[in-house]
Amino acid sequence: MNGAVQTRRGRLQEQTRDEIKAVARRQMAREGASALSLRAIAGEMGLTAPALYRYYPSRDELITALIVDAFHALGDVLEGARGTVVAEAHANQFVAMMHAYRAWALAHPAEFTLIYGTPIPGYHAPEVVTDPAVRRSLAPLLALLAAAWQAGKITPDPAYAAPPPPLGERFGAMLPGAAGGRVPTAALHVGFVAWAHLQGIIMLELFGHIAPVVGDPELFYAFEVRVQLLRLGLAPPG
Amino acid sequence: MNGAVQTRRGRLQEQTRDEIKAVARRQMAREGASALSLRAIAGEMGLTAPALYRYYPSRDELITALIVDAFHALGDVLEGARGTVVAEAHANQFVAMMHAYRAWALAHPAEFTLIYGTPIPGYHAPEVVTDPAVRRSLAPLLALLAAAWQAGKITPDPAYAAPPPPLGERFGAMLPGAAGGRVPTAALHVGFVAWAHLQGIIMLELFGHIAPVVGDPELFYAFEVRVQLLRLGLAPPG
DNA sequence: TGTACATCAGTGAACGCGCGTTCACTGATGTAC
DNA sequence: TGTACATCAGTGAACGCGCGTTCACTGATGTAC
């Protein structure tokens, strides 16, 4: 019985699947996410295109795998950044995570574009597969939010004191079941907006719309990260 | 001499060029900006592909024309929205313009994506041609900012009181020569950030990352527009 | 330990498709005298 | 007003390319007795 422990062939399969994804990522980095081509990947691996069908049933499923991987990579990076800062320094954790977020996006533009850029024409991601990956990617940020709230370190910007009720209801569902200390709507709202703000700026920077205006995108971004600390009411780091 | 006044053939030329662009826009709306194809456009017009070379020397030049048009369309929409509100009501103008901005993006996702989405692989926009169009698209917003400042209606959020010097220098160059009443750095900074914020949210919404979280993107956006009024220190509309 | 058999990775040819661009051409439209 | 000529829009065939996917196949790897 070839049960939980992997058989030799199984290991090789997985290894090749990983190599395919690695080559695909390299190729996306060069040509952009939408230029992904099975033939080119196979060529670079010294294989013929049909061989790839042993590993992925279609181009779309390969794309899905790359998307899932990208979300997980982002989540790992955020978690890693959080780990470099002592647990009590919530503001410093936020700063570290959001800088890691941007750094990852700049270092892996194709993967970032794959998950947050223009959807690839003709491809539609199966949400059942994608959804857990999305959640995982943002889990470290939500965990920080919940921890900081529980520690009494969050005082949402007054502008978010009373969001209209329909928004309030939805934000309540953001945190997984028992994830946090009943984080209130305003904190979730302002947290989501802070993420959207920085995420939006990163997209704009990546597509060339920030640098021409501000000159130094890194400095601009760092400033905005600190502004988000104010919005969250997290004391800025010393 | 076929001087400034157009010859008959010239008029027909321009008419056909416009039709090509219109068909291209329809096609982008269906298949996405990167699926733009000369053969498909020609087909839909009842022509063969080589015929298009009478009107555009290459696919890339057609794309450039579409980009320039999109920026101008956006600028026109903003200016139009501004015109629907009395000149003294700066806050109301801002609200009207930013809602028109989003409405245009949602109504013309392909054109919006063309100018603010993932760059089309293999295409690089000639900045000399593109740059004036970009400026034109944002001119109405900058004009509003300058007018509101001159009227003493702007009090930038304290967070933007003292941006780091390198940013300050750059923002000074945003306004064209004699455009405004010496709008100070802080106002330009907060204005640019307000634009980036809303622009980023629109991109996120368009690519499907807002609705799943907030339920009602329109409500969410309207809330954020009003928050930007606070950041600008523009009294919110009654 | 050795043999017979099943599994499976990878090949090579082919299908049918679409792409941008070039070229020599036809036939209609406009111009000059 | 009529004729000769130049201009130019559009055609059809072709070039060379790349794509995802299918199919019957070969040959190596692993398995069972």
Coordinates of N, CA, C and O (backbone and C1' of nucleotides) in Angstrom, one line a residue, chain A residues 9 13 16 39 46-48 50-51 54-55, chain C residues 6-16:
Chain A
R9 N 8.2 7.1 -6.9 CA 7.7 7.8 -8.1 C 6.9 9.0 -7.7 O 7.0 10.0 -8.4
Q13 N 7.5 12.8 -9.0 CA 6.4 13.6 -9.6 C 6.3 14.9 -9.0 O 6.3 16.0 -9.7
T16 N 9.2 17.2 -10.0 CA 9.0 17.7 -11.3 C 7.9 18.8 -11.4 O 8.1 19.8 -12.0
R39 N 4.6 25.4 -23.9 CA 5.7 25.0 -24.8 C 7.0 25.6 -24.3 O 8.0 24.9 -24.4
G46 N 13.9 21.1 -21.2 CA 14.4 20.1 -22.0 C 13.4 19.0 -22.3 O 13.8 17.8 -22.5
L47 N 12.2 19.4 -22.3 CA 11.1 18.4 -22.5 C 10.2 18.9 -23.7 O 10.4 20.0 -24.2
T48 N 9.3 18.0 -24.1 CA 8.4 18.5 -25.1 C 7.1 18.8 -24.4 O 6.8 18.4 -23.2
P50 N 3.9 18.1 -24.6 CA 2.9 17.1 -24.1 C 3.3 16.5 -22.8 O 2.5 16.0 -22.0
A51 N 4.6 16.4 -22.5 CA 5.1 15.8 -21.3 C 4.5 16.5 -20.0 O 4.3 15.8 -19.0
R54 N 1.5 15.1 -18.0 CA 1.6 14.2 -16.9 C 1.5 14.8 -15.5 O 1.3 14.2 -14.5
Y55 N 1.8 16.1 -15.5 CA 1.9 16.8 -14.2 C 0.8 17.8 -13.9 O 0.4 18.0 -12.8
Chain C
dA6 P 0.3 -7.7 -17.3 O5' 0.5 -6.4 -16.4 C5' 0.3 -6.4 -15.0 C4' 0.7 -5.1 -14.4 C3' -0.1 -3.9 -14.9 O3' -0.4 -3.1 -13.8 C1' 2.2 -3.6 -15.3
dT7 P -1.3 -1.8 -14.1 O5' -0.3 -0.6 -14.0 C5' 0.6 -0.6 -12.8 C4' 1.6 0.4 -13.0 C3' 1.1 1.8 -13.5 O3' 1.6 2.8 -12.6 C1' 3.0 1.1 -14.8
dC8 P 0.9 4.2 -12.4 O5' 1.9 5.1 -13.2 C5' 3.3 5.0 -12.9 C4' 4.1 5.6 -14.1 C3' 3.5 6.8 -14.7 O3' 4.6 7.8 -14.9 C1' 4.2 5.4 -16.4
dA9 P 4.4 9.3 -14.5 O5' 5.7 9.9 -15.1 C5' 6.9 9.3 -14.8 C4' 7.9 9.6 -15.9 C3' 7.8 11.0 -16.5 O3' 9.2 11.4 -16.8 C1' 7.4 9.4 -18.2
dG10 P 9.4 12.9 -17.3 O5' 9.4 12.6 -18.9 C5' 10.4 11.9 -19.5 C4' 10.1 11.7 -20.9 C3' 9.8 13.0 -21.7 O3' 10.8 13.2 -22.7 C1' 8.3 11.2 -22.2
dT11 P 10.6 14.2 -23.9 O5' 10.1 13.3 -25.1 C5' 10.9 12.2 -25.4 C4' 10.4 11.6 -26.7 C3' 10.3 12.6 -27.9 O3' 11.0 12.0 -29.0 C1' 8.2 11.5 -27.6
dG12 P 11.6 12.9 -30.1 O5' 10.5 12.9 -31.2 C5' 10.1 11.6 -31.7 C4' 8.9 11.8 -32.6 C3' 8.9 13.0 -33.4 O3' 8.4 12.7 -34.7 C1' 7.0 13.0 -32.2
dA13 P 8.6 13.6 -36.0 O5' 7.2 13.4 -36.7 C5' 6.5 12.2 -36.5 C4' 5.0 12.6 -36.5 C3' 4.6 13.7 -37.4 O3' 3.5 13.3 -38.3 C1' 3.6 14.0 -35.3
dA14 P 3.1 14.1 -39.5 O5' 1.6 14.6 -39.1 C5' 0.8 13.7 -38.3 C4' -0.2 14.5 -37.6 C3' -0.8 15.7 -38.3 O3' -2.1 15.3 -38.8 C1' -0.5 16.1 -36.0
dC15 P -3.0 16.4 -39.6 O5' -3.8 17.1 -38.4 C5' -4.6 16.3 -37.5 C4' -5.5 17.2 -36.6 C3' -6.0 18.4 -37.4 O3' -7.4 18.4 -37.3 C1' -4.9 19.1 -35.4
dG16 P -8.2 19.2 -38.4 O5' -8.4 20.6 -37.6 C5' -8.7 20.6 -36.2 C4' -8.5 22.0 -35.7 C3' -8.8 23.1 -36.8 O3' -9.7 24.1 -36.2 C1' -6.7 23.5 -35.8

